[in-house]
Coordinates of C-alpha atoms and ligand atoms in Angstrom, one line a residue:
X1 CA 19.6 -4.5 4.4
X2 CA 21.3 -1.7 6.2
X3 CA 23.5 -4.2 8.0
X4 CA 24.6 -5.9 4.8
X5 CA 25.5 -2.6 3.2
X6 CA 27.5 -1.5 6.2
X7 CA 29.4 -4.8 6.1
X8 CA 30.2 -4.1 2.4
X9 CA 31.4 -0.6 3.2
X10 CA 33.6 -2.0 5.9
X11 CA 35.1 -4.6 3.6
X12 CA 35.5 -2.2 0.7
X13 CA 33.3 -4.3 -1.5
X14 CA 32.0 -2.6 -4.6
X15 CA 29.2 -0.5 -3.3
X16 CA 28.2 0.6 -6.8
X17 CA 27.7 -3.0 -7.7
X18 CA 25.7 -3.7 -4.6
X19 CA 23.3 -0.8 -5.1
X20 CA 23.5 -0.6 -8.8
X21 CA 20.1 -1.2 -10.3
X22 CA 19.0 -1.6 -13.9
X23 CA 16.0 0.6 -13.5
X24 CA 17.7 3.4 -11.7
X25 CA 20.6 3.4 -14.0
X26 CA 18.4 3.4 -17.1
X27 CA 16.5 6.4 -15.9
X28 CA 19.6 8.2 -14.8
X29 CA 21.4 7.8 -18.2
X30 CA 18.2 8.7 -20.1
X31 CA 17.8 11.8 -18.0
X32 CA 21.4 12.8 -18.4
X33 CA 21.1 12.6 -22.1
X34 CA 17.9 14.7 -22.1
X35 CA 18.1 17.2 -19.3
X36 CA 17.7 20.2 -21.5
X37 CA 14.6 18.9 -23.2
X38 CA 13.1 17.9 -19.9
X39 CA 13.7 21.3 -18.4
X40 CA 12.3 23.1 -21.5
X41 CA 9.2 21.0 -21.3
X42 CA 8.8 21.7 -17.6
X43 CA 9.3 25.4 -18.1
X44 CA 6.4 25.5 -20.6
X45 CA 4.1 23.9 -18.1
X46 CA 5.2 26.2 -15.2
X47 CA 4.5 29.3 -17.3
X48 CA 0.8 28.4 -17.4
X49 CA -1.2 30.0 -14.6
X50 CA -3.2 27.4 -12.7
X51 CA -5.3 29.2 -10.1
X52 CA -8.7 27.5 -10.1
X53 CA -10.6 30.9 -9.9
X54 CA -9.8 31.3 -13.6
X55 CA -11.6 28.3 -15.2
X56 CA -10.2 29.0 -18.7
X57 CA -6.7 28.6 -17.3
X58 CA -7.6 25.3 -15.8
X59 CA -9.0 24.1 -19.1
X60 CA -5.7 25.0 -20.8
X61 CA -3.7 23.2 -18.1
X62 CA -5.9 20.1 -18.5
X63 CA -5.5 20.1 -22.3
X64 CA -1.7 20.7 -22.1
X65 CA -1.1 18.0 -19.5
X66 CA -3.3 15.5 -21.4
X67 CA -1.2 16.2 -24.5
X68 CA 2.0 15.6 -22.5
X69 CA 0.6 12.3 -21.4
X70 CA -0.6 11.3 -24.8
X71 CA 2.9 11.9 -26.2
X72 CA 4.0 9.1 -23.9
X73 CA 1.4 6.7 -25.1
X74 CA -1.1 7.2 -22.2
X75 CA -4.7 7.2 -23.2
X76 CA -6.4 10.2 -21.6
X77 CA -9.9 11.5 -21.1
X78 CA -11.3 14.4 -19.0
X79 CA -13.7 13.5 -16.3
X80 CA -16.1 16.3 -16.3
X81 CA -18.4 17.7 -13.6
X82 CA -20.3 20.9 -13.8
X83 CA -18.4 24.1 -12.9
X84 CA -15.4 22.2 -11.7
X85 CA -11.9 21.9 -13.3
X86 CA -11.9 18.5 -15.0
X87 CA -10.0 15.5 -13.7
X88 CA -7.4 14.3 -16.2
X89 CA -7.8 10.5 -16.3
X90 CA -5.4 8.3 -18.1
X91 CA -4.6 4.6 -18.7
X92 CA -1.3 3.0 -19.6
X93 CA -1.7 -0.7 -19.9
X94 CA 0.9 -3.4 -19.7
X95 CA 0.3 -6.6 -21.8
X96 CA -0.5 -9.4 -19.4
X97 CA -0.7 -7.3 -16.3
X98 CA -3.5 -8.1 -13.9
X99 CA -3.0 -5.5 -11.2
X100 CA -3.5 -1.7 -11.4
X101 CA -1.8 1.2 -9.8
X102 CA -3.6 4.6 -9.6
X103 CA -1.2 7.6 -9.8
X104 CA -2.7 10.6 -8.1
X105 CA -1.5 14.2 -8.5
X106 CA -3.2 17.6 -8.9
X107 CA -2.6 20.3 -11.4
X108 CA -4.2 23.3 -9.6
X109 CA -2.1 25.6 -7.5
X110 CA -2.7 27.9 -4.6
X111 CA -3.6 31.5 -5.4
X112 CA -0.6 33.9 -5.6
X113 CA 0.1 37.3 -4.3
X114 CA 2.8 38.3 -6.8
X115 CA 3.9 41.2 -4.6
X116 CA 5.3 38.8 -2.0
X117 CA 7.3 36.8 -4.5
X118 CA 11.0 37.5 -5.4
X119 CA 10.1 36.9 -9.0
X120 CA 6.9 36.5 -10.9
X121 CA 5.1 33.3 -9.9
X122 CA 4.4 32.1 -13.4
X123 CA 7.8 33.1 -14.9
X124 CA 10.0 30.4 -13.5
X125 CA 13.5 31.4 -12.3
X126 CA 16.5 29.3 -11.6
X127 CA 18.4 30.1 -8.4
X128 CA 21.2 28.5 -6.5
X129 CA 19.2 28.8 -3.3
X130 CA 16.7 31.1 -1.6
X131 CA 17.6 34.7 -2.0
X132 CA 17.6 35.2 1.8
X133 CA 20.3 32.6 2.0
X134 CA 22.4 34.3 -0.7
X135 CA 21.0 32.4 -3.6
X136 CA 21.9 33.8 -7.1
X137 CA 19.7 33.8 -10.2
X138 CA 20.9 31.8 -13.1
X139 CA 19.7 32.9 -16.5
X140 CA 18.1 30.1 -18.5
X141 CA 20.7 30.5 -21.3
X142 CA 23.5 30.2 -18.7
X143 CA 22.5 26.8 -17.3
X144 CA 25.2 24.2 -17.6
X145 CA 24.2 20.6 -18.3
X146 CA 24.2 18.3 -16.5
X147 CA 22.5 20.6 -14.0
X148 CA 23.7 21.0 -10.5
X149 CA 20.9 19.1 -8.6
X150 CA 20.9 21.7 -5.9
X151 CA 19.6 24.4 -8.2
X152 CA 16.0 25.3 -7.5
X153 CA 13.3 26.4 -9.9
X154 CA 11.1 29.1 -8.3
X155 CA 7.5 29.1 -9.6
X156 CA 4.0 28.4 -8.3
X157 CA 3.3 24.7 -8.4
X158 CA 6.9 23.9 -9.3
X159 CA 6.7 21.5 -6.3
X160 CA 3.0 21.3 -5.4
X161 CA 2.0 19.5 -7.4
X162 CA 3.4 19.6 -10.9
X163 CA 6.7 18.0 -9.9
X164 CA 5.4 14.5 -9.7
X165 CA 3.6 14.9 -13.1
X166 CA 6.8 15.7 -15.0
X167 CA 8.8 13.2 -13.0
X168 CA 6.3 10.4 -13.7
X169 CA 6.2 11.2 -17.4
X170 CA 9.9 11.1 -17.8
X171 CA 10.1 7.9 -15.8
X172 CA 7.7 6.2 -18.2
X173 CA 9.6 7.6 -21.2
X174 CA 13.0 6.5 -19.9
X175 CA 11.6 3.0 -19.1
X176 CA 10.2 2.7 -22.7
X177 CA 13.6 3.8 -24.1
X178 CA 15.4 1.1 -22.1
X179 CA 12.8 -1.5 -22.9
X180 CA 11.7 -1.9 -19.3
X181 CA 7.9 -2.3 -19.1
X182 CA 5.8 -1.5 -16.0
X183 CA 4.9 -4.4 -13.9
X184 CA 1.2 -3.4 -13.7
X185 CA -1.4 -1.4 -15.5
X186 CA -1.2 2.3 -14.5
X187 CA -4.1 4.7 -14.3
X188 CA -3.9 8.4 -13.7
X189 CA -6.2 10.7 -11.7
X190 CA -4.9 14.2 -11.9
X191 CA -7.4 16.6 -10.4
X192 CA -7.8 20.4 -10.5
X193 CA -9.5 21.1 -7.3
X194 CA -7.1 19.8 -4.6
X195 CA -6.2 23.3 -3.2
X196 CA -9.8 23.9 -2.7
X197 CA -10.3 20.8 -0.7
X198 CA -11.1 18.4 -3.5
X199 CA -14.7 19.4 -2.9
X200 CA -16.2 17.5 -5.9
X201 CA -14.0 14.5 -5.8
X202 CA -16.7 12.4 -4.1
X203 CA -19.2 13.2 -6.9
X204 CA -16.6 12.6 -9.6
X205 CA -15.7 9.3 -8.1
X206 CA -19.4 8.3 -7.9
X207 CA -19.9 9.3 -11.5
X208 CA -16.8 7.5 -12.8
X209 CA -16.5 4.7 -10.3
X210 CA -16.0 2.0 -12.9
X211 CA -12.9 3.7 -14.3
X212 CA -11.4 4.4 -10.9
X213 CA -10.9 0.8 -9.6
X214 CA -7.3 0.1 -8.7
X215 CA -5.3 -2.1 -6.3
X216 CA -3.4 0.9 -4.9
X217 CA -3.8 4.6 -5.1
X218 CA -0.4 6.3 -4.9
X219 CA -0.8 9.9 -3.8
X220 CA 2.1 11.8 -5.2
X221 CA 1.9 15.1 -3.4
X222 CA 3.3 16.8 -0.3
X223 CA 6.9 17.4 0.8
X224 CA 9.5 14.9 2.0
X225 CA 10.2 14.4 5.7
X226 CA 12.1 17.4 7.3
X227 CA 15.4 15.4 7.0
X228 CA 14.8 15.7 3.3
X229 CA 15.3 11.9 3.0
X230 CA 13.2 9.9 0.6
X231 CA 9.8 9.3 2.3
X232 CA 6.8 7.0 2.1
X233 CA 3.8 8.1 4.1
X234 CA 0.9 5.8 5.2
X235 CA -1.7 8.2 6.4
X236 CA -3.0 11.6 7.0
X237 CA -4.6 13.4 9.9
X238 CA -8.1 14.6 9.5
X239 CA -9.6 17.7 11.1
X240 CA -12.2 20.4 11.4
X241 CA -12.4 24.0 12.4
X242 CA -14.3 25.5 15.3
X243 CA -15.2 29.0 16.3
X244 CA -16.1 30.0 19.9
X245 CA -17.3 33.6 20.6
X246 CA -17.7 34.7 24.2
X247 CA -19.1 38.0 25.4
X248 CA -18.4 40.9 27.8
X249 CA -20.7 43.9 28.3
X250 CA -23.0 45.2 25.7
X251 CA -20.7 48.1 24.9
X252 CA -16.9 48.6 25.0
X253 CA -15.9 49.8 28.5
X254 CA -13.0 51.8 29.9
X255 CA -10.8 49.3 31.7
X256 CA -10.0 51.8 34.4
X257 CA -13.6 52.5 35.3
X258 CA -14.9 49.0 34.7
X259 CA -11.9 46.6 35.0
X260 CA -12.4 44.2 38.0
X261 CA -16.2 44.6 37.6
X262 CA -17.3 43.8 34.1
X263 CA -15.9 40.4 32.7
X264 CA -13.3 40.6 30.0
X265 CA -14.0 38.1 27.1
X266 CA -10.2 37.8 26.4
X267 CA -9.6 36.6 29.9
X268 CA -12.5 34.2 29.7
X269 CA -11.1 32.7 26.5
X270 CA -7.7 32.4 28.1
X271 CA -9.2 30.3 30.9
X272 CA -11.3 28.3 28.5
X273 CA -8.1 27.4 26.5
X274 CA -6.1 26.3 29.5
X275 CA -9.1 24.1 30.6
X276 CA -9.0 22.4 27.2
X277 CA -5.3 21.9 26.6
X278 CA -2.1 22.0 28.6
X279 CA 1.3 23.2 27.6
X280 CA 2.4 19.7 26.6
X281 CA -0.4 19.3 24.0
X282 CA -2.4 17.0 26.2
X283 CA -6.1 17.6 25.6
X284 CA -8.1 17.8 28.8
X285 CA -11.6 17.4 27.3
X286 CA -13.5 14.4 28.7
X287 CA -13.7 11.6 26.1
X288 CA -11.5 13.4 23.6
X289 CA -9.1 10.4 23.2
X290 CA -11.8 7.7 23.4
X291 CA -11.9 6.8 19.7
X292 CA -8.1 7.3 19.1
X293 CA -6.3 4.3 17.5
X294 CA -2.9 4.4 19.3
X295 CA 0.3 3.9 17.3
X296 CA 0.9 0.1 16.9
X297 CA 4.0 -1.6 18.1
X298 CA 4.9 -2.2 14.4
X299 CA 4.7 1.5 13.7
X300 CA 6.7 2.5 16.8
X301 CA 9.3 -0.1 15.8
X302 CA 9.6 1.4 12.4
X303 CA 10.1 4.9 13.9
X304 CA 12.6 3.6 16.4
X305 CA 14.7 2.1 13.6
X306 CA 15.0 5.4 11.8
X307 CA 17.4 8.3 12.5
X308 CA 15.9 10.9 14.9
X309 CA 15.9 14.3 13.3
X310 CA 14.4 16.2 16.2
X311 CA 17.4 18.2 17.3
X312 CA 18.0 19.5 13.8
X313 CA 14.3 20.3 13.4
X314 CA 14.3 22.2 16.7
X315 CA 17.3 24.2 15.7
X316 CA 15.7 25.0 12.3
X317 CA 12.5 26.1 14.0
X318 CA 14.5 28.0 16.7
X319 CA 12.6 26.3 19.6
X320 CA 14.2 24.9 22.7
X321 CA 11.2 23.2 24.2
X322 CA 9.0 20.7 22.5
X323 CA 5.4 19.8 23.2
X324 CA 4.6 16.1 23.8
X325 CA 7.8 15.5 25.9
X326 CA 9.5 12.2 25.3
X327 CA 8.0 11.6 21.9
X328 CA 9.8 12.0 18.7
X329 CA 8.3 14.3 16.0
X330 CA 6.8 11.5 13.9
X331 CA 5.0 10.1 17.0
X332 CA 3.6 13.4 18.0
X333 CA 1.7 13.7 14.8
X334 CA 0.1 10.3 15.3
X335 CA -1.9 11.8 18.1
X336 CA -4.8 14.3 17.7
X337 CA -4.1 17.9 18.3
X338 CA -6.0 21.1 19.4
X339 CA -4.5 24.1 17.7
X340 CA -5.4 27.6 18.8
X341 CA -5.3 29.5 15.5
X342 CA -6.1 33.0 16.8
X343 CA -8.2 35.1 19.2
X344 CA -9.9 38.0 17.7
X345 CA -11.5 40.7 19.8
X346 CA -14.4 42.8 18.8
X347 CA -11.9 45.4 17.6
X348 CA -12.2 48.4 19.9
X349 CA -8.8 50.0 20.6
X350 CA -7.4 51.8 23.5
X351 CA -7.7 50.8 27.2
X352 CA -10.9 49.0 26.6
X353 CA -12.7 45.9 27.7
X354 CA -14.0 44.5 24.4
X355 CA -17.6 43.4 24.0
X356 CA -16.7 40.0 22.6
X357 CA -13.7 37.8 21.6
X358 CA -13.6 34.9 19.2
X359 CA -11.4 31.8 19.4
X360 CA -10.6 30.1 16.2
X361 CA -9.6 26.4 16.7
X362 CA -8.4 23.7 14.4
X363 CA -8.9 20.2 15.7
X364 CA -6.5 17.6 14.1
X365 CA -8.0 14.1 14.2
X366 CA -6.5 10.6 13.8
X367 CA -8.2 7.3 13.1
X368 CA -10.9 6.5 14.2
X369 CA -12.1 9.8 15.5
X370 CA -15.5 11.0 14.4
X371 CA -15.7 14.8 13.9
X372 CA -19.3 14.9 15.0
X373 CA -18.6 13.1 18.3
X374 CA -15.5 15.2 19.0
X375 CA -17.3 18.5 18.3
X376 CA -20.1 17.5 20.6
X377 CA -17.6 16.6 23.4
X378 CA -15.9 20.0 23.0
X379 CA -19.2 21.7 23.4
X380 CA -20.1 19.7 26.5
X381 CA -16.7 20.7 27.9
X382 CA -17.4 24.4 27.2
X383 CA -20.8 23.9 29.0
X384 CA -19.1 22.4 32.0
X385 CA -17.0 25.6 32.3
X386 CA -20.3 27.4 32.9
X387 CA -21.2 28.5 29.5
X388 CA -24.6 28.7 27.9
X389 CA -24.1 27.5 24.4
X390 CA -25.9 29.2 21.5
X391 CA -25.5 29.0 17.7
X392 CA -26.6 32.5 16.7
X393 CA -25.7 35.9 18.0
X394 CA -27.2 36.4 21.5
X395 CA -29.9 39.0 22.2
X396 CA -29.6 41.2 25.3
X397 CA -31.9 39.0 27.4
X398 CA -29.7 36.0 26.7
X399 CA -26.7 38.0 28.0
X400 CA -28.5 39.3 31.0
X401 CA -29.8 35.9 32.0
X402 CA -26.6 33.8 31.7
X403 CA -23.4 34.2 33.6
X404 CA -21.4 33.1 30.5
X405 CA -22.5 32.7 26.9
X406 CA -20.6 31.1 24.1
X407 CA -21.6 31.0 20.4
X408 CA -20.1 27.8 18.9
X409 CA -19.9 26.6 15.3
X410 CA -17.8 24.1 13.5
X411 CA -17.2 23.1 9.9
X412 CA -15.1 21.5 7.2
X413 CA -14.3 18.1 8.4
X414 CA -11.8 15.7 6.8
X415 CA -11.5 12.2 8.1
X416 CA -8.1 10.8 9.1
X417 CA -6.9 7.6 7.5
X418 CA -3.9 5.4 8.1
X419 CA -2.9 2.4 6.0
X420 CA -1.2 -0.5 7.8
X421 CA 2.6 -0.6 7.2
X422 CA 2.3 -4.4 7.7
X423 CA 0.3 -5.4 4.6
X424 CA 2.1 -7.1 1.7
X425 CA 1.7 -4.1 -0.6
X426 CA 3.0 -1.7 2.1
X427 CA 5.9 -4.0 2.8
X428 CA 6.7 -4.4 -0.9
X429 CA 6.6 -0.6 -1.4
X430 CA 8.9 -0.1 1.6
X431 CA 11.3 -2.7 0.3
X432 CA 11.5 -1.1 -3.2
X433 CA 12.2 2.3 -1.6
X434 CA 14.7 0.7 0.9
X435 CA 16.6 -0.9 -2.0
X436 CA 16.6 2.3 -4.0
X437 CA 17.9 4.4 -1.1
X438 CA 20.2 1.7 0.4
X439 CA 18.1 2.0 3.6
X440 CA 18.5 5.7 4.0
X441 CA 14.8 6.6 3.9
X442 CA 11.9 7.5 6.2
X443 CA 8.7 5.6 6.7
X444 CA 6.1 7.9 8.2
X445 CA 3.0 6.1 9.6
X446 CA 1.2 9.4 9.1
X447 CA 1.8 12.9 8.0
X448 CA 0.6 15.7 10.2
X449 CA -1.5 17.5 7.6
X450 CA -4.7 16.5 5.8
X451 CA -5.5 15.3 2.3
X452 CA -8.8 14.1 0.9
X453 CA -7.9 10.5 1.1
X454 CA -11.0 9.4 3.1
X455 CA -13.1 10.2 0.0
X456 CA -11.2 7.6 -1.9
X457 CA -11.1 5.2 1.0
X458 CA -14.8 5.4 1.6
X459 CA -15.8 5.1 -2.0
X460 CA -13.4 2.6 -3.4
X461 CA -12.0 -0.6 -1.9
X462 CA -8.3 0.1 -2.3
X463 CA -5.0 0.7 -0.5
X464 CA -3.7 4.2 -0.2
X465 CA -0.1 5.3 0.2
X466 CA 1.4 8.8 -0.1
X467 CA 4.7 9.2 -2.0
X468 CA 6.1 12.7 -1.8
X469 CA 9.1 13.8 -3.9
X470 CA 9.4 17.6 -3.2
X471 CA 12.1 19.0 -1.0
X472 CA 10.7 19.7 2.4
X473 CA 11.5 23.4 2.2
X474 CA 9.6 24.0 -1.1
X475 CA 7.5 26.8 0.3
X476 CA 4.3 24.9 -0.6
X477 CA 1.3 27.2 -0.7
X478 CA 3.5 30.2 0.1
X479 CA 5.4 32.8 -2.0
X480 CA 8.7 31.6 -3.5
X481 CA 7.5 28.1 -4.0
X482 CA 10.4 26.0 -5.4
X483 CA 11.6 22.6 -6.4
X484 CA 15.2 21.4 -6.2
X485 CA 16.2 19.9 -9.6
X486 CA 17.6 16.9 -7.8
X487 CA 14.2 16.1 -6.4
X488 CA 12.8 16.0 -9.9
X489 CA 15.6 13.6 -10.9
X490 CA 15.0 11.4 -7.8
X491 CA 11.3 11.4 -8.4
X492 CA 11.9 10.0 -11.9
X493 CA 14.0 7.1 -10.4
X494 CA 11.5 6.5 -7.6
X495 CA 8.5 6.3 -9.9
X496 CA 10.4 4.1 -12.4
X497 CA 11.4 1.7 -9.6
X498 CA 7.8 1.4 -8.4
X499 CA 6.3 1.0 -11.9
X500 CA 8.9 -1.6 -12.7
X501 CA 8.7 -3.6 -9.5
X502 CA 5.6 -3.3 -7.4
X503 CA 3.2 -5.2 -9.8
X504 CA 3.6 -8.7 -8.3
X505 CA 2.8 -7.5 -4.8
X506 CA -0.3 -5.4 -5.6
Ligands
ZN1 ZN1 -0.6 19.5 -3.2

């Protein structure tokens, strides 16, 4: 595909004709004619606080989004579960369609600390760019249509994860307007608890299992690849957290009087860390990699065929050296990781040897690692370094009778999943995106972070693919979250292309 397009460029053949597409064009012209209405509708949604700790706000959001969906002819109902924001469920059926696509998004947002924002998180502001890069505010009344696609809207959840909701709705509206019908039945699962780890999704799936069958779950969440190119993602890493506390003397000690005699827990943790992981991200714990499914040749070939963005990424991050030498970014996140989150000492200040220090770890897993097995192997490793392992605070006798003591606990495991890029559905999806972008896109075998996809994978027999639309620098979860207008527009075209074309391959 890429090759053919290059040829056409070389011979000056009409590119617009080669890449022109009925669906994309229909959405584009509909959007151009309706930009102001679309933006106005989105503003109204963005003005609604959506932090799950306020249940009445979540109910208002669910009702509001349901109404937005109903206006487009989607039949909706709320999937209720006690004390949890409801899931907005919807159906949009196509006459004669036999296959079903599930569109996943979430309507809850991360908590906000308004003091850290340049503007109020639920009073959306238009800006030409981030304020720190010289971005200027544009008053709502001064917006000129068609909008400059580089303008950003700053507001909590403008990207994560309300952007796919508005883009999907306008995509359906534009298709209807142009007489293009979806190539499948579409269902919707828009949850309100994602930012709290989708804790009740397993129970909700169990309760409503019959409704939730689909041939493909399309997870519309997360940012684009760091190159900001259109991206399709086929998996997520899993993970769990671990805490390791080691102990010094029973009381804080003057480091002049006792240094070189009484062990320092900070030093012990430093040695423990270097025994677990080297500077190149290799994990040195026995058996840690035993269950890892290594990247397939197919996946590596896909990566090799795509532009390498690593130098730009390193410049952006202001780092000269990378971990995992010789591997490109996308491959490094296909391997498990051991992240050292922090070391906290028992808090005494001054020239003191602390009484204890706690290491906070995050283990990132990949298929087919089992958190239970890995946690066990880490504990055996700690034991091999001479530690007596306990799970509660030690008494004085335990400290007197053991050279080294470590209190270890772990929690919060997410399983990793990775969908094959080689299945017919995956291939069809890649082709649609490839056609839409004229080959200028990124296929990611996995993203580095975690999402609750394993719940779906375990409970339902279906395929799972992640389709992000938000600009990579959207400040997801952070102050000054934002979406580029152009990403909303692109999202509409992407969803419409998938709705119109993927059906026969589902
Ligand atoms: Zn999200």
